[in-house]
XYZ file of C-alpha atoms in Angstrom:
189
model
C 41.625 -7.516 8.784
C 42.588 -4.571 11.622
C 40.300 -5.240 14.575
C 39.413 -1.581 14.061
C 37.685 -2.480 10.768
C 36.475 -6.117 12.372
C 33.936 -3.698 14.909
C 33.052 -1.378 12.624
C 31.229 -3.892 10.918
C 30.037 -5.703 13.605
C 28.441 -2.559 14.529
C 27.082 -2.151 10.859
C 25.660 -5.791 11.100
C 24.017 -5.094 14.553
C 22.403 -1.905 13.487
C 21.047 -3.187 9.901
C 19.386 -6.142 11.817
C 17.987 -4.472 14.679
C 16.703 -1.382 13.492
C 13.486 -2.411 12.007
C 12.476 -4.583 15.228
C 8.877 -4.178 16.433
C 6.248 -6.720 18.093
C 2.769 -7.300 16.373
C -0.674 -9.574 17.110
C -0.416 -12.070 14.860
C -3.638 -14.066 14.467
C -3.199 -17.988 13.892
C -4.823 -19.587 11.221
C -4.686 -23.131 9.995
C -3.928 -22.151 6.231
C -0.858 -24.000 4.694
C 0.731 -21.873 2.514
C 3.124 -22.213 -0.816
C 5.482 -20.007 -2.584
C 7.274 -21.408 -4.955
C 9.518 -18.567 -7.698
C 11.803 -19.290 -10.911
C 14.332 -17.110 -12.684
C 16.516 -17.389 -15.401
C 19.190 -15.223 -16.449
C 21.381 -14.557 -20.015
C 23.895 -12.683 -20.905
C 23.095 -11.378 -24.008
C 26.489 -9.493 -24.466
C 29.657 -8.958 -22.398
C 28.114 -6.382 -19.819
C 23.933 -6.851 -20.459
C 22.132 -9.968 -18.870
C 18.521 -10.632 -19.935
C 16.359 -11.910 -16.639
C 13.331 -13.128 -15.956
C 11.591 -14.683 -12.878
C 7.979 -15.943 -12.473
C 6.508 -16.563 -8.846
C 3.525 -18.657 -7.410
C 1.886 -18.099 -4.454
C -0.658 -20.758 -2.602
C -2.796 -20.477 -0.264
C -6.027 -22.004 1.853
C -4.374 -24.937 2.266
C -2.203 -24.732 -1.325
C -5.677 -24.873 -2.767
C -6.249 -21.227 -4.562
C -4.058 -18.588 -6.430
C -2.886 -16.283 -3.950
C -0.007 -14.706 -6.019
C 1.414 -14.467 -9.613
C 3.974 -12.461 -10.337
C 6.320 -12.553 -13.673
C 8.930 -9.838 -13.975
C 11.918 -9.141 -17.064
C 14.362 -6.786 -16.767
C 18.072 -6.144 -18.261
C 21.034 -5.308 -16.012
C 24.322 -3.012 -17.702
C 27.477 -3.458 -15.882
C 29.138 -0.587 -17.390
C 32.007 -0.328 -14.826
C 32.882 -3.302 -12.096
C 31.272 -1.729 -9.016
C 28.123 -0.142 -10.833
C 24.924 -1.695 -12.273
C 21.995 -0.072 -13.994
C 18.982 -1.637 -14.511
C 15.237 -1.595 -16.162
C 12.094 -3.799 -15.398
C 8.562 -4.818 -15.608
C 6.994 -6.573 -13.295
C 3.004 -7.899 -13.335
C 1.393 -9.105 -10.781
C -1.906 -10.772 -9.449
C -2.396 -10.485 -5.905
C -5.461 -11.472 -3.969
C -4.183 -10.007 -0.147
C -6.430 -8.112 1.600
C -8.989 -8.302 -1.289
C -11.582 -11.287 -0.401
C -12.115 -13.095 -3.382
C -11.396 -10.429 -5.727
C -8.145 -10.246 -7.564
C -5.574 -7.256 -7.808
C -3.389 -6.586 -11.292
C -0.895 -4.292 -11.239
C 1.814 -3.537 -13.645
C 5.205 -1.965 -12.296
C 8.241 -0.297 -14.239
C 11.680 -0.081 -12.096
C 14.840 1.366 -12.965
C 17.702 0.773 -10.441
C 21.498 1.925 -9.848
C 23.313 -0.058 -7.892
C 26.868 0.743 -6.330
C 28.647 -2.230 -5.188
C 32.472 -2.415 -2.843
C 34.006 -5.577 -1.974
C 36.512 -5.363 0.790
C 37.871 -8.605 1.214
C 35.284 -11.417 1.737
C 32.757 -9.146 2.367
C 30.505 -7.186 -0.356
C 28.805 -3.757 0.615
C 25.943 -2.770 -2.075
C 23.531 -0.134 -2.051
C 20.875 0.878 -4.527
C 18.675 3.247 -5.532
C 15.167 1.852 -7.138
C 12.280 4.297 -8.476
C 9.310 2.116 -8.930
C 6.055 3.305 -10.740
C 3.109 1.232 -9.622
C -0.258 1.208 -11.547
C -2.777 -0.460 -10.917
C -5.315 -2.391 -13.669
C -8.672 -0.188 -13.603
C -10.460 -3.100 -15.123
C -10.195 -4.964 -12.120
C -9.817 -3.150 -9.367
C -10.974 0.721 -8.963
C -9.282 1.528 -5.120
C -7.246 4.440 -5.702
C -3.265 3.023 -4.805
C -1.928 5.900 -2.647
C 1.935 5.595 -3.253
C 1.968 5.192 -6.887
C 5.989 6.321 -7.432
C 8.290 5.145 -5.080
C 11.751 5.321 -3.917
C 13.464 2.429 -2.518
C 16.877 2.737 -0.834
C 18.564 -0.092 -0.168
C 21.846 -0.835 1.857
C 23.311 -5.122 1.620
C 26.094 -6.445 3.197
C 27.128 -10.398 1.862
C 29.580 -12.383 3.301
C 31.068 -14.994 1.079
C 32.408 -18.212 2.878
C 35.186 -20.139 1.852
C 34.160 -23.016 -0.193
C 30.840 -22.709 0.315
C 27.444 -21.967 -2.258
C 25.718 -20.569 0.656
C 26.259 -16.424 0.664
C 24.940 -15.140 3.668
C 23.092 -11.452 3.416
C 21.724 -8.594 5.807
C 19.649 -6.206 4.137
C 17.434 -2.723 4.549
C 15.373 -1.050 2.372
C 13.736 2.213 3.029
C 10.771 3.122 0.495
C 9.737 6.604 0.259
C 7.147 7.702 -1.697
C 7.394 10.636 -4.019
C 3.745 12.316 -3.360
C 4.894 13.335 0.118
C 7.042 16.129 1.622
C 9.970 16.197 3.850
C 11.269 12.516 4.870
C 8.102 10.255 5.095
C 8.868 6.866 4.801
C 6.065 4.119 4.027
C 8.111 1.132 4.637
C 11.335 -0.167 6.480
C 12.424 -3.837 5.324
C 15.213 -5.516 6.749
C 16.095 -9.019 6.157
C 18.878 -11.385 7.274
């Protein structure tokens, strides 16, 4: 690797991690919390895999249902470095609602360009989410029903090793507002 190439992702890295950084009051409780997910995936012919994941979510002292979430999707690999894929997702969510419980239902499709220069492996994709909620349960208008999710992920794959190590950022940007309005930044590592 050219040393040229070495800082250019170093500067990537640095950039993806700090960008997002911000300081917030965070108020202490003594709640032990769980969460706890499961996925399985099959290939269900040479470039389609089948998935499916299911997540729990404890809380009050791993007492109560916080969050359920099951989601199936299928991913085509119709070329090496592209992936296209469709999903549902359901979830039960009791955040910032008291006792009461949230259902929503979510369709995604995603395309996904992937690169991978030498250990490393540069991905971005492009999700379009439609959230809706359950009127049933819960009659609070949600106020960014469509979204756009950009998403930029840089893995590093060490030698002999299970552990893949990531850095991530994801931009969502809702479709009901003008010019470049973005809800949410996300950036993991």
């Amino acid at each position: 690797m050219t040393l040229t190439f070495k800082r250019t992702i170093f500067i990537f890295v640095y950039l993806i991690a700090f960008s997002g950084v911000n300081a917030q009051y965070v108020k202490v409780v003594g709640d032990l919390r769980s969460r706890t997910s499961v996925s399985v995936q099959k290939t269900l012919f040479e470039k389609l895999d089948l998935y499916t994941e299911a997540e729990l979510g404890l809380e009050q002292n791993i007492s109560k249902i916080g969050k359920l979430k099951a989601e199936a999707g299928l991913t085509y690999s119709p070329f090496k470095f592209l992936d296209v894929e469709a999903a549902y997702r359901f979830s039960k969510n009791r955040k910032n609602y008291g006792n009461n419980y949230k259902f929503t239902h979510t369709v995604m499709a995603s395309l996904q360009v992937k690169q991978n220069i030498e250990r490393f492996k540069l991905s971005y994709r492009l999700q379009y989410q439609n959230i809706d909620d359950d009127a049933t349960t819960y009659t609070a208008p949600n106020e960014y029903r469509n979204i756009y999710k950009n998403r930029l992920k840089l893995e590093y794959n060490i030698r002999k090793s299970k552990i893949t190590p990531f850095i991530s950022s994801e931009l969502y940007l809702p479709t009901n507002r003008t010019g470049l309005y973005a809800s949410k930044l996300k950036s993991i590592a």
